[in-house]
Short mmCIF file of C-alpha atoms and ligand atoms in Angstrom, two decimals:
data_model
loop_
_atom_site.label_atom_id
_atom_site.label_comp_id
_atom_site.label_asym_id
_atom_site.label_seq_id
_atom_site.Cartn_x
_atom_site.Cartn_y
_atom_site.Cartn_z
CA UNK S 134 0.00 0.00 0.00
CA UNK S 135 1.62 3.37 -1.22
CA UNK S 136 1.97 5.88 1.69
CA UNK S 137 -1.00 8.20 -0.21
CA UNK S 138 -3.95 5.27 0.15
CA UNK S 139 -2.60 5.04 4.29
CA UNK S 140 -3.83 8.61 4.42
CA UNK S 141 -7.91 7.15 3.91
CA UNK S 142 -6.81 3.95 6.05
CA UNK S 143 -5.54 5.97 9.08
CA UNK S 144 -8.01 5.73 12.34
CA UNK S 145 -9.62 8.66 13.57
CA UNK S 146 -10.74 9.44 17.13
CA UNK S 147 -12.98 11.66 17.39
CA UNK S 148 -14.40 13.16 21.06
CA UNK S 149 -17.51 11.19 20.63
CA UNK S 150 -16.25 8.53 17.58
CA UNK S 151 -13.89 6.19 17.03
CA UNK S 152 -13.41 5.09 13.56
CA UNK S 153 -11.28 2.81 11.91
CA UNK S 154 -10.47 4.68 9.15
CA UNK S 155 -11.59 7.90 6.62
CA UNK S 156 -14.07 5.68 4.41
CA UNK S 157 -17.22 6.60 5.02
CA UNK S 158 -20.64 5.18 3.13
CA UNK S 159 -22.56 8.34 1.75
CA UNK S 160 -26.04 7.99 2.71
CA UNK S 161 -28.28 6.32 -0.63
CA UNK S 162 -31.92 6.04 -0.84
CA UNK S 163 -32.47 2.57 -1.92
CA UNK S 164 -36.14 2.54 -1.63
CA UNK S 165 -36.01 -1.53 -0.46
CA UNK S 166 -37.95 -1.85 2.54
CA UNK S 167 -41.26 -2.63 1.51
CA UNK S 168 -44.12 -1.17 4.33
CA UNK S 169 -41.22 0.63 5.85
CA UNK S 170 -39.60 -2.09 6.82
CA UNK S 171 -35.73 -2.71 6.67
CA UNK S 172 -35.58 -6.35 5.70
CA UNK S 173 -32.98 -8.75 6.43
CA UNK S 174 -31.26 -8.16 2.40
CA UNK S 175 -30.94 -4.45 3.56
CA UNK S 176 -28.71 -5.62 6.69
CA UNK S 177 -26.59 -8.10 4.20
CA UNK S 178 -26.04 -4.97 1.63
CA UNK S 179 -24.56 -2.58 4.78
CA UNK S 180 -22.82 -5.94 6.30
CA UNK S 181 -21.47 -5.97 2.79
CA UNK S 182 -19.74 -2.72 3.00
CA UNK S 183 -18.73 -3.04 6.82
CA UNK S 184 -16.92 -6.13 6.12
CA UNK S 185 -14.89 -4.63 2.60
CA UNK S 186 -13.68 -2.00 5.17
CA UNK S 187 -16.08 0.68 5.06
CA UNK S 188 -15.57 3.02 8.69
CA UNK S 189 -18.62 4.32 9.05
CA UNK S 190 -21.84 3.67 6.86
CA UNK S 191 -24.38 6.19 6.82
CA UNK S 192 -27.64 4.82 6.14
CA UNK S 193 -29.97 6.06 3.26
CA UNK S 194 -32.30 8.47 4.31
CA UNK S 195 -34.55 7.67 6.60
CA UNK S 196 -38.74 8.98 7.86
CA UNK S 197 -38.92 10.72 11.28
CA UNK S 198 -42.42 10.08 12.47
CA UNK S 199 -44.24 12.04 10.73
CA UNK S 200 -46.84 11.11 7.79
CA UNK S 201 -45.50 13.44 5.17
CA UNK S 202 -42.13 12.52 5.91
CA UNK S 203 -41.60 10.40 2.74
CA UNK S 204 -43.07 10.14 -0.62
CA UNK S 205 -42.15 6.71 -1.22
CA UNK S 206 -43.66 3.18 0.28
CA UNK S 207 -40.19 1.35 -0.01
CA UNK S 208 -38.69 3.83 1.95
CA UNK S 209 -37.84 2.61 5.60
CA UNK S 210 -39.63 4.48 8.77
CA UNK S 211 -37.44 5.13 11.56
CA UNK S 212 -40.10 4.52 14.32
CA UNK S 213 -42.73 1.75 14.94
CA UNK S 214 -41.56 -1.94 16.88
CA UNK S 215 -41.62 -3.57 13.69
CA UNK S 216 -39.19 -1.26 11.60
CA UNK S 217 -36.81 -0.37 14.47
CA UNK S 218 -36.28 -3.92 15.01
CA UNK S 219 -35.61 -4.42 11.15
CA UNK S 220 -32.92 -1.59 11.83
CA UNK S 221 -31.80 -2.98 15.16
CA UNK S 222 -30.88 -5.87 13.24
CA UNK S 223 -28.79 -3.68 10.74
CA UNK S 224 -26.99 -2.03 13.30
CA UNK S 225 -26.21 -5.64 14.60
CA UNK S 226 -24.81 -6.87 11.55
CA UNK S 227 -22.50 -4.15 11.04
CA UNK S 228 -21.23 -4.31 14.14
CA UNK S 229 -20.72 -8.20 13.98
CA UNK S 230 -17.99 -7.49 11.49
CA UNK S 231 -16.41 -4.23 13.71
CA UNK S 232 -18.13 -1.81 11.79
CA UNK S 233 -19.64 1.90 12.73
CA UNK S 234 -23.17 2.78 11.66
CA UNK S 235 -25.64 5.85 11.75
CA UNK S 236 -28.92 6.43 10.50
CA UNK S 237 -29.72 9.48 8.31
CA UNK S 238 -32.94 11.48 9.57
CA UNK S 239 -35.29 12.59 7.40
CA UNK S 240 -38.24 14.62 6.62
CA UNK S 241 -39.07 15.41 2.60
CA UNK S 242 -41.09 18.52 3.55
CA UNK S 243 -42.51 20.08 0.45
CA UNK S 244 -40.71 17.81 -2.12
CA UNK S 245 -43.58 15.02 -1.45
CA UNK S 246 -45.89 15.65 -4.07
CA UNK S 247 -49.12 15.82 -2.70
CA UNK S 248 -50.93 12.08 -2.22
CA UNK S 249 -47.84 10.68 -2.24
CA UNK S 250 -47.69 7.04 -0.91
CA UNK S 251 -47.25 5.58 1.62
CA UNK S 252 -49.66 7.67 2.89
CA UNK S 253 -51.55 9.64 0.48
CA UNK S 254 -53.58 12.01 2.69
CA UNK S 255 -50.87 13.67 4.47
CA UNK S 256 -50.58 16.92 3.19
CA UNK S 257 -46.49 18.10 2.59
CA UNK S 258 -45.42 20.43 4.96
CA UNK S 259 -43.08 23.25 4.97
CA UNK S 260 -41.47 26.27 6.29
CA UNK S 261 -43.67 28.44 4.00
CA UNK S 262 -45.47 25.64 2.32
CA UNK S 263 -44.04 27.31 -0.92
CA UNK S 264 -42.13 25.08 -3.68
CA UNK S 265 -38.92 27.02 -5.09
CA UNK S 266 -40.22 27.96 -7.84
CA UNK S 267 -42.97 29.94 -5.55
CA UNK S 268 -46.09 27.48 -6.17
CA UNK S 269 -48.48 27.49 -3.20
CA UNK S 270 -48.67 23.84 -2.39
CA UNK S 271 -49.90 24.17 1.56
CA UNK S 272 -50.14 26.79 4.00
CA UNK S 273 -46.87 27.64 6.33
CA UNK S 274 -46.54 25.08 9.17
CA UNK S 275 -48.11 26.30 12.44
CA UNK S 276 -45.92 26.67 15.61
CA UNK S 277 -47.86 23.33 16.89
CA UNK S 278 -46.68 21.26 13.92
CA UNK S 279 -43.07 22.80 14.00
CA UNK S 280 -42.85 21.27 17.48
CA UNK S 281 -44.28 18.20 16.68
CA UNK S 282 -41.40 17.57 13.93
CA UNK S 283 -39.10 18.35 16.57
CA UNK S 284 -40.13 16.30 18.62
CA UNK S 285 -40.14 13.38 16.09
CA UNK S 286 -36.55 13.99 15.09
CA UNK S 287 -35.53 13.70 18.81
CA UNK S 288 -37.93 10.43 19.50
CA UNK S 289 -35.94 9.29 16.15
CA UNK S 290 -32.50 10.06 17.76
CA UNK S 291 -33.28 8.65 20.97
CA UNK S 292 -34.26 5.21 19.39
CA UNK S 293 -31.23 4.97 17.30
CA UNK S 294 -29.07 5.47 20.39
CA UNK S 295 -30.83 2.47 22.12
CA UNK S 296 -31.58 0.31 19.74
CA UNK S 297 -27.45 0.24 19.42
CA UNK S 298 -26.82 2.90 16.64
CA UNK S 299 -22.89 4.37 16.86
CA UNK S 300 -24.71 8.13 16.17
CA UNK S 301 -27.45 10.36 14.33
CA UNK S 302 -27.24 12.38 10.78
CA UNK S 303 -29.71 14.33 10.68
CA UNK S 304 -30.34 14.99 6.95
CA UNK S 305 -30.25 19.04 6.69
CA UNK S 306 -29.26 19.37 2.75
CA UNK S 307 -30.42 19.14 -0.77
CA UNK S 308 -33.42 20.97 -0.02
CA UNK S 309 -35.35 18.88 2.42
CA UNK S 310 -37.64 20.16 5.15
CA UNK S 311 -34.47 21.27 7.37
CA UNK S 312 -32.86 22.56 4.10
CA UNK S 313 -36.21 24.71 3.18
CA UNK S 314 -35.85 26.44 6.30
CA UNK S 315 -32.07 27.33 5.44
CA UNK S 316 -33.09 28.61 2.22
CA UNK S 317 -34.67 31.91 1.09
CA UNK S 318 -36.83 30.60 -2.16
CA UNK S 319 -38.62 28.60 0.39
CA UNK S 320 -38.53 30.17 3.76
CA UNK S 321 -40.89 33.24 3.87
CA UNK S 322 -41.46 33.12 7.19
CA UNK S 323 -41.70 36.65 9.07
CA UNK S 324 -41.40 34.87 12.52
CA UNK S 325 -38.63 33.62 14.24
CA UNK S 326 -38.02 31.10 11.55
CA UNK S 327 -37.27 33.54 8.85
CA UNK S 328 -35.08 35.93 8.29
CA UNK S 329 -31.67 36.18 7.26
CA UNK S 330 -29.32 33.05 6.74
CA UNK S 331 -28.41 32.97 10.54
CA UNK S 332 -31.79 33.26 11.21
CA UNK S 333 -33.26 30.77 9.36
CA UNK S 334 -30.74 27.94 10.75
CA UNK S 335 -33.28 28.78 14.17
CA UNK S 336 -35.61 25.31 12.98
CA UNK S 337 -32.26 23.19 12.68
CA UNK S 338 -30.82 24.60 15.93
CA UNK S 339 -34.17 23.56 17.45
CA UNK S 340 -33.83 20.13 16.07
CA UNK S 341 -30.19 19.47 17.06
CA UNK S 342 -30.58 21.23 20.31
CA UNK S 343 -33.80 19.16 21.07
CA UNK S 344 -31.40 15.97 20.03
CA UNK S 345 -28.57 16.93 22.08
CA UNK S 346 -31.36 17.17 24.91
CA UNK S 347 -32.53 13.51 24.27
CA UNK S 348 -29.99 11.87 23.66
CA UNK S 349 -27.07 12.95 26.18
CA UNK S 350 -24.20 14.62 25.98
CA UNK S 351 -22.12 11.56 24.32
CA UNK S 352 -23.93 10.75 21.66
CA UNK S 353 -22.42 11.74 18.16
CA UNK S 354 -24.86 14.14 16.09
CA UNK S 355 -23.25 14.36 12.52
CA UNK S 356 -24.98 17.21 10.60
CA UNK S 357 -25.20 17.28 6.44
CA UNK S 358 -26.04 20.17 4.43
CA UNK S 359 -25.44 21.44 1.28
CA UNK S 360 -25.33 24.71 -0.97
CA UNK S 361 -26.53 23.02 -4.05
CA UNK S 362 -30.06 21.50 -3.81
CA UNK S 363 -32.31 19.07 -5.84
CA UNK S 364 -33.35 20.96 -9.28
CA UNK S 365 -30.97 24.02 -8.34
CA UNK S 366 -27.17 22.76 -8.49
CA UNK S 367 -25.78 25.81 -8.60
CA UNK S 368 -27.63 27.50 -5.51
CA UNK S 369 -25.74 29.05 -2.95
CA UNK S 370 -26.98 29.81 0.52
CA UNK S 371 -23.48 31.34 1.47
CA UNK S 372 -21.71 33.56 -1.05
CA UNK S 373 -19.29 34.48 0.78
CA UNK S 374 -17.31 32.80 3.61
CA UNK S 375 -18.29 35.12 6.13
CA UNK S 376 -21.74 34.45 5.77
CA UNK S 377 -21.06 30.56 5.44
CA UNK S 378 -19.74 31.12 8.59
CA UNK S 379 -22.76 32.80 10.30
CA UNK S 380 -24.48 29.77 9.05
CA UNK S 381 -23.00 27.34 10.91
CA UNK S 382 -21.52 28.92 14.15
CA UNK S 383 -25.49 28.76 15.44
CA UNK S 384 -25.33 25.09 14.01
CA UNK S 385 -22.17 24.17 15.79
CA UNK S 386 -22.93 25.55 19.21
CA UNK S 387 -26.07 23.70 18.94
CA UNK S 388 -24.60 20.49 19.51
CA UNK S 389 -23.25 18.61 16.25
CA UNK S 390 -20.12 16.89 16.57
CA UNK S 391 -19.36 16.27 12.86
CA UNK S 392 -20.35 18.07 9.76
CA UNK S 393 -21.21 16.75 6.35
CA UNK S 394 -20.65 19.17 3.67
CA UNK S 395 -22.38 17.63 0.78
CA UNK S 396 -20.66 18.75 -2.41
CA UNK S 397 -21.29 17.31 -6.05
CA UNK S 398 -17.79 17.94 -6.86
CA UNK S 399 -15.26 17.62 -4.33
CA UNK S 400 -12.24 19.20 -6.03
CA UNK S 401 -14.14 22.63 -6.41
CA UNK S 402 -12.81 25.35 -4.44
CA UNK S 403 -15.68 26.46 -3.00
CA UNK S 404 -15.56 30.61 -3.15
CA UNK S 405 -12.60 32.79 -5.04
CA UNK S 406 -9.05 33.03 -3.76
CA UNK S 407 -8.58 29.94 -1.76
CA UNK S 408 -8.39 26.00 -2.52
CA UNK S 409 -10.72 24.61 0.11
CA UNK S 410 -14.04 23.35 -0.57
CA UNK S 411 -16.69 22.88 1.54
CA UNK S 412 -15.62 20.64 3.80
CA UNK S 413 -12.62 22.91 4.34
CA UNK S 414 -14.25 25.95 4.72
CA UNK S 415 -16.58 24.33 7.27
CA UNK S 416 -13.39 22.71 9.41
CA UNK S 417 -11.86 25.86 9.34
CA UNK S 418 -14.92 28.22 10.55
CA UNK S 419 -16.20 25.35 13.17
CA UNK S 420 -13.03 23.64 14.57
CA UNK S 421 -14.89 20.10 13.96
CA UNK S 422 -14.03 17.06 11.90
CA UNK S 423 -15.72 17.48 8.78
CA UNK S 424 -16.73 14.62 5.70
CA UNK S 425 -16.18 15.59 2.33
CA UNK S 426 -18.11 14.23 -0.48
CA UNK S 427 -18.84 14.70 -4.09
CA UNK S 428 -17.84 11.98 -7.45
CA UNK S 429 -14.55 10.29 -5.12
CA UNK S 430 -13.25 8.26 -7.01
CA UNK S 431 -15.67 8.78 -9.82
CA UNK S 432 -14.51 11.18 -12.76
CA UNK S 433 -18.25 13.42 -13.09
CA UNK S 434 -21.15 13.55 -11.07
CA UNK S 435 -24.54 11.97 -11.82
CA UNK S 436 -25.52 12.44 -14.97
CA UNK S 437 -28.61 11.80 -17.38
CA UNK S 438 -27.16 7.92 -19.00
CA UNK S 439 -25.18 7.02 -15.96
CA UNK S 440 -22.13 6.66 -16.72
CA UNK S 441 -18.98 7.15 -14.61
CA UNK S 442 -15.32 5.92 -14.79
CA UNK S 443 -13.39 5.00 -11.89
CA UNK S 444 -10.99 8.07 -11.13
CA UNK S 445 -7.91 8.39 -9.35
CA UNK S 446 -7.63 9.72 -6.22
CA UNK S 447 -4.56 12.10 -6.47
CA UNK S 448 -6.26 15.01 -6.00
CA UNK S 449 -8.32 13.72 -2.73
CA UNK S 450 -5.01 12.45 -1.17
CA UNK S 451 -3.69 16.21 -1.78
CA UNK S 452 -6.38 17.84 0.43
CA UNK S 453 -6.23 14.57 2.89
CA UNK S 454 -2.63 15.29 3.16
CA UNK S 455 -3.54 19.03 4.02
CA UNK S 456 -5.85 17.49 6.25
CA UNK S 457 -8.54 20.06 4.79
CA UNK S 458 -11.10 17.87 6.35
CA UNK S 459 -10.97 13.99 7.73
CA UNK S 460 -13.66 12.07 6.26
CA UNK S 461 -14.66 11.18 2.98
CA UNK S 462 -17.88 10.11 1.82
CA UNK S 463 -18.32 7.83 -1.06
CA UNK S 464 -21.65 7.36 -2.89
CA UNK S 465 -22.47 5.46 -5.95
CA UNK S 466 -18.53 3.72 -6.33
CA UNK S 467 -20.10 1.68 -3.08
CA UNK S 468 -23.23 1.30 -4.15
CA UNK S 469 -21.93 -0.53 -7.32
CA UNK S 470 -19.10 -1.75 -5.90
CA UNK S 471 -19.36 -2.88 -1.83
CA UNK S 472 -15.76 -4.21 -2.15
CA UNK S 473 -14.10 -0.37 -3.73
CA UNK S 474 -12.66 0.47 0.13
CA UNK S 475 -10.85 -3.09 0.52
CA UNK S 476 -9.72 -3.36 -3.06
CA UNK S 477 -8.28 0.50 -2.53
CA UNK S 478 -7.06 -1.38 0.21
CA UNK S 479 -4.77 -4.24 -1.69
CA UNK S 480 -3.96 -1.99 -4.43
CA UNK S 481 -6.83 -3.89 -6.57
CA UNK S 482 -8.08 -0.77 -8.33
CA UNK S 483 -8.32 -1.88 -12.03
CA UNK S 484 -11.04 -4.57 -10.74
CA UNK S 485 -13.23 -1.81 -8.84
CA UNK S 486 -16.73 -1.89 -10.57
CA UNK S 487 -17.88 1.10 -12.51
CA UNK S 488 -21.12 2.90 -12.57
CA UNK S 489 -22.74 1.58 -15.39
CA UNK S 490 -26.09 0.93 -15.90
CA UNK S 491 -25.28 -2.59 -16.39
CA UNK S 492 -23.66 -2.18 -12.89
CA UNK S 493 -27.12 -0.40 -11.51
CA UNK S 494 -29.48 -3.41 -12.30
CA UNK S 495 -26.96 -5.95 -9.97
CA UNK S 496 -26.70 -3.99 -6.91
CA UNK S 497 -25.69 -6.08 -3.86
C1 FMN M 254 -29.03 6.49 -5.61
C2 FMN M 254 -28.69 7.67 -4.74
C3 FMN M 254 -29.48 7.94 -3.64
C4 FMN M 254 -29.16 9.03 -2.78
N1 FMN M 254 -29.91 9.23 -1.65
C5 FMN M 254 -29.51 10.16 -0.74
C6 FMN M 254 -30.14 10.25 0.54
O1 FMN M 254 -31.06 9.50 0.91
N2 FMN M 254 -29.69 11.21 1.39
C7 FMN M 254 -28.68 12.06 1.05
O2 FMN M 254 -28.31 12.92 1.86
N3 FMN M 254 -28.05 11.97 -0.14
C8 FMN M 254 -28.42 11.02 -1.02
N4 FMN M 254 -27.71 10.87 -2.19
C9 FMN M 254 -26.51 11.69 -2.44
C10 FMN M 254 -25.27 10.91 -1.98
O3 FMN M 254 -25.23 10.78 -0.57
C11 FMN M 254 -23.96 11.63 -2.41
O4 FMN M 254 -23.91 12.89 -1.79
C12 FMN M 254 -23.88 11.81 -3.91
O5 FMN M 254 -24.17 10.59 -4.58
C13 FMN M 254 -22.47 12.27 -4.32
O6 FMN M 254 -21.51 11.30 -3.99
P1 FMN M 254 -20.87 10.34 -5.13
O7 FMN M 254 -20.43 11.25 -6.22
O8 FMN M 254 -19.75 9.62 -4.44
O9 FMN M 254 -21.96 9.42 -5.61
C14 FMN M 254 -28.04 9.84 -3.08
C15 FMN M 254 -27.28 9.55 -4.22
C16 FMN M 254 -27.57 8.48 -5.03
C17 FMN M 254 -26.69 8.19 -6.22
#
């Protein structure tokens, strides 16, 4: 093993989280757990990546207890006996073969298309109930339904810490509920909740500070967010690093441990006159470890055809080496590939699978 791959094989200790090494799975809605219900083949696919020397594996995307939380049936619930002891059994599995494992938290907001399965009469909810492209899909949540979703996300958090779960993500990018507070196209509001950028992190703070209630002082909260969101790639909520970091000192005193600075690209500097991206930015402003993420190991993002090479990783070992941040997040080169960390590993990179759609109709 070159000294460049030891860099992503080095352990990290974190206050909170010890990790084997930098490899972390990037959390991927697989949509395969019919009635909400992780099944024993989504326990063998994480298991999978665990055991091919995966650190940490964050878990796709996952409902809070709410009825609009999702806006698709095969997507697993995070509450109820039945699918917290599907995901019980996950977390067991992992850990059978020494691995780390959180679940992401998640709440859709207004990107459920109204009647949306699994169940069709929940109306979406959402900061403003606005889209962002300003169509008036519901009215603005009321303070009473603000604190029930904050009080599912910390009922969520609390069962992941006892049904054996190594820590939380709580799912705050790509515009999602948490994100449509963040951002002004969909966040209105003239309470409280709105406002400018610092002000409109208030619903997240209330999330991860209601978390950090529940859950203790000890257990890790690992926070993702993004500039870019779903339809809008090349949305910014901070311009400038200043006001990125307004954004997340309120985050950061809040209570998360680790941040998650989901990028689609993770060699782009992220504003003019400096190298970092993201991820760096964020470690820099915050003082916490940080996961980077964005087409590792991958030469584009994903595109219409899906299609991607494998890519070196020279300019990822650069930053590592920098130590610009201390995780890295890999997406779809682990979901086609469950072995890519261990054949990094044993220098077996011309056998790694690429993303082909050949490769997307065999996913194990
Ligand atoms: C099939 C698929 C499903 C995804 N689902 C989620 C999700 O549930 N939550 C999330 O935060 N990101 C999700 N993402 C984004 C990934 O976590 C990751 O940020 C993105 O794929 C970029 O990493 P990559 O270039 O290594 O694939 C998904 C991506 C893919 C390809």
């Amino acid at each position: 093993m070159n000294d460049e791959v030891k860099l992503l094989f080095q352990p990290l200790q974190t206050k909170k989280l010890d990790l084997s090494n930098r490899i972390v799975m990037a959390p991927m809605t697989r949509a395969f757990s019919p009635r909400g219900i992780p099944t024993k083949e989504v326990a063998a696919y994480y298991k999978r990546r665990a055991e091919n020397e995966v650190g940490l594996i964050i878990t796709e995307g996952t409902a809070i207890n709410h009825p609009a939380a999702s806006s698709d049936p095969g997507v697993p619930f995070f509450y109820g006996e039945e699918a917290l002891q599907g995901w019980s059994k996950v977390a067991k599995a992992v850990h059978e073969v020494g691995g780390k494992i959180i679940p992401q938290l998640w709440h859709v907001g207004i990107q459920r298309p109204v009647g949306s399965m699994p169940f069709p009469h929940a109306n979406p909810i959402s900061p403003s109930g606005i889209t962002s492209t300003g169509e008036k899909v519901a009215g603005p949540m009321t303070p009473e339904e603000i604190e029930t979703i904050i009080g599912a996300y910390a009922q969520a958090a609390v069962d992941a810490k006892r049904i054996g779960f190594d820590g939380i993500e709580l799912h705050g990018a790509h515009g999602y509920l948490i994100d449509q507070f963040f951002w002004d196209a969909t966040n209105k509001r003239m309470d409280k909740y709105g406002g400018n950028l610092a002000e409109r992190t208030r619903f997240a703070v209330e999330v991860i500070t209601a978390c950090r209630k529940a859950v203790g002082p000890d257990f890790p909260i690992v926070f993702r967010f993004s500039q870019w969101k779903i339809g809008a790639y090349n949305e910014k909520l901070a311009k400038t690093p200043a006001e990125l970091e307004q954004f997340l000192t309120p985050l950061s005193e809040a209570g998360v441990d680790i941040f998650h600075a989901s990028t689609r690209r993770f060699w782009e500097p992220e504003f003019a006159d400096s190298e970092l991206n993201l991820a760096g930015w964020t470690k820099k402003w915050t003082g916490k470890p940080t996961i980077t993420v964005g087409s590792i190991g991958l030469d584009d993002v994903f595109a219409p055809g899906v299609q991607a090479k494998n890519a070196p990783l020279t300019a990822l070992f650069e930053k590592l080496e920098r130590q610009e941040f201390d995780l890295v997040a890999i997406g779809r080169a682990l979901l086609v590939d469950p072995t890519w960390a261990s054949k990094l590993h044993t220098g077996k990179t011309n056998e790694m699978i690429p993303y082909t759609p050949e490769a997307l109709k065999t996913l194990f």
